[in-house]
Structures are given as C-alpha cells and as structure tokens.
C-alpha cells in the first residue's frame, strides 16, 4: 500500500482483551504478561503471536515469512538501490511492529518464499535483499517453497559447477533451502547428488588426526617462516594508536594465524584454486627465495 503499512500498524485492535479471555484455559500466559508486553494494535498482535508460540512450544523454532515479489526483476543501482526500493520500508515496518524485538519471545529465523519466476538478476537482487533484512533483524534466513521447475534450481546449483551460488547463499545469512518437491523433484535430487559427490567446496582445512600439515615440502623454509613470529607480530602487524604517529602490535592479527590461513589456501585452496608458493620443477633454493 502507499503508506507502506503505516495505517495498518497504527490501527486499534483488541489484542489484550482476546488474550486475557484465553488465559483461563491455560496458565502458560499470565495477565501480567499481557499487561506488560502486549499493546492493542498490530504490534501487539504480532508480539502476541511470538509470545504464544514461545510459551506453548518453547522448544520449537519459528519465524515470520516474507514473499520475494516481481519487483526484484528490476535493475537497481547496487545495494543502496535495493535498500531504497524495498528493504527500508520493510525494515521500518518490522521496527514499528517490534516483530523481531530483542527479548525472550524473539523469533528464531526469518523465512522468504518465492512461488513465481526470478531470473538470475532477480535472484542476485534477492540475495542482497535477504541479507539486508536479516542483518537488520539479526536473525538467520530460510528460503522455502522454491519450485524446482523454475530458474531457482539452476541459479543455486548452477547449470555447470562454475555457476553455483551456494556460497552467495551462505554470505546472505541463509541457512537452508527448501524446495517444494513438485514433478521435477528427480532433477533436484540429481543436482544434490552431483554436488555431494563432486561439487563440494572445502570451507575449512582439517588434517587427519588433528595434526597440522606442513606448509611446504621444504623443511628449512617452514622453519624460517615460523621462526619470525615475534618479529612479524612486533614490527609488522601494527596499528596506529588514537593519539596518532604511535604504533603498537596488533591484538587481532598475528603471524601464526596468517601462516595457518596460508597453509589452508596453499594446500587446499578454494574451487581448485590455490595460493602459489612452490614450483615443483625448481630447486629448494629458488623456491625459498620466491616463497
């Protein structure tokens, strides 16, 4: 609507009366809960739903759901364009309604559904929109009711392994994808099998038995790099103090952590790309010089 839900948000609703009338049937919600937490408006209705679910099903996870509409098919000027087009209005409404207020009744996640068609540009916009909203309410996101017959399957799993957007899904705070299992479900299963069998990208490196794999095959080089930890920490990894022109060792960035990350990128890498350190055709002296 034109006022982005403002009129509805300010409308009077007899929420507290309804909740107090229901209290006699169960003691999980008290009159004091209603008086202190629930207002007679749309915000009170939303908060009442959160309160009821948390009190009657405390071990259940739940969240409110938003629909990914056709506006995402538009062309926007980056993240700011998407924020101005829709995210800001939705964030303002959620703030007004206290949908994800930080208290004991806050929902566990935010769900997004899409039953229509979004092209690759639309899904790219959707990833930005979902991250912006989930960052705002400080809750992870779930994508559900995705039709496997639409472009969604190709977008997330890719027509080829290079096209996969599953890392983008993780970056956008999305913890799960739920497809609706229509007549194309066999196609979904084949994509899942393909990803599990040969498409996985290692996120972390963990050596067998908990032992750290040497950085390189040149022992002298490994010893030299690990032996300069104090020098690097005290003289290289520095930050400027607020007074200005005064530098101190970083409390965050450490040489040993750098070597651990380098080990992972050199020996494991990402998507078959590794950080170059060693030329197998060169001698140790040359490799040590360039490394």
mmCIF file of C-alpha atoms in Angstrom, residues 6 17 31 65-66 120 156 162 184:
data_model
loop_
_atom_site.group_PDB
_atom_site.id
_atom_site.type_symbol
_atom_site.label_atom_id
_atom_site.label_comp_id
_atom_site.label_asym_id
_atom_site.label_seq_id
_atom_site.Cartn_x
_atom_site.Cartn_y
_atom_site.Cartn_z
ATOM 1 C CA UNK A 6 1.660 2.720 8.337
ATOM 2 C CA UNK A 17 -8.796 -8.481 25.624
ATOM 3 C CA UNK A 31 -2.379 -11.365 32.970
ATOM 4 C CA UNK A 65 7.681 -15.161 6.328
ATOM 5 C CA UNK A 66 8.088 -12.630 3.517
ATOM 6 C CA UNK A 120 19.466 -14.593 -12.410
ATOM 7 C CA UNK A 156 21.580 -22.176 -6.754
ATOM 8 C CA UNK A 162 31.193 -22.751 -12.038
ATOM 9 C CA UNK A 184 10.706 -32.051 -11.159
#
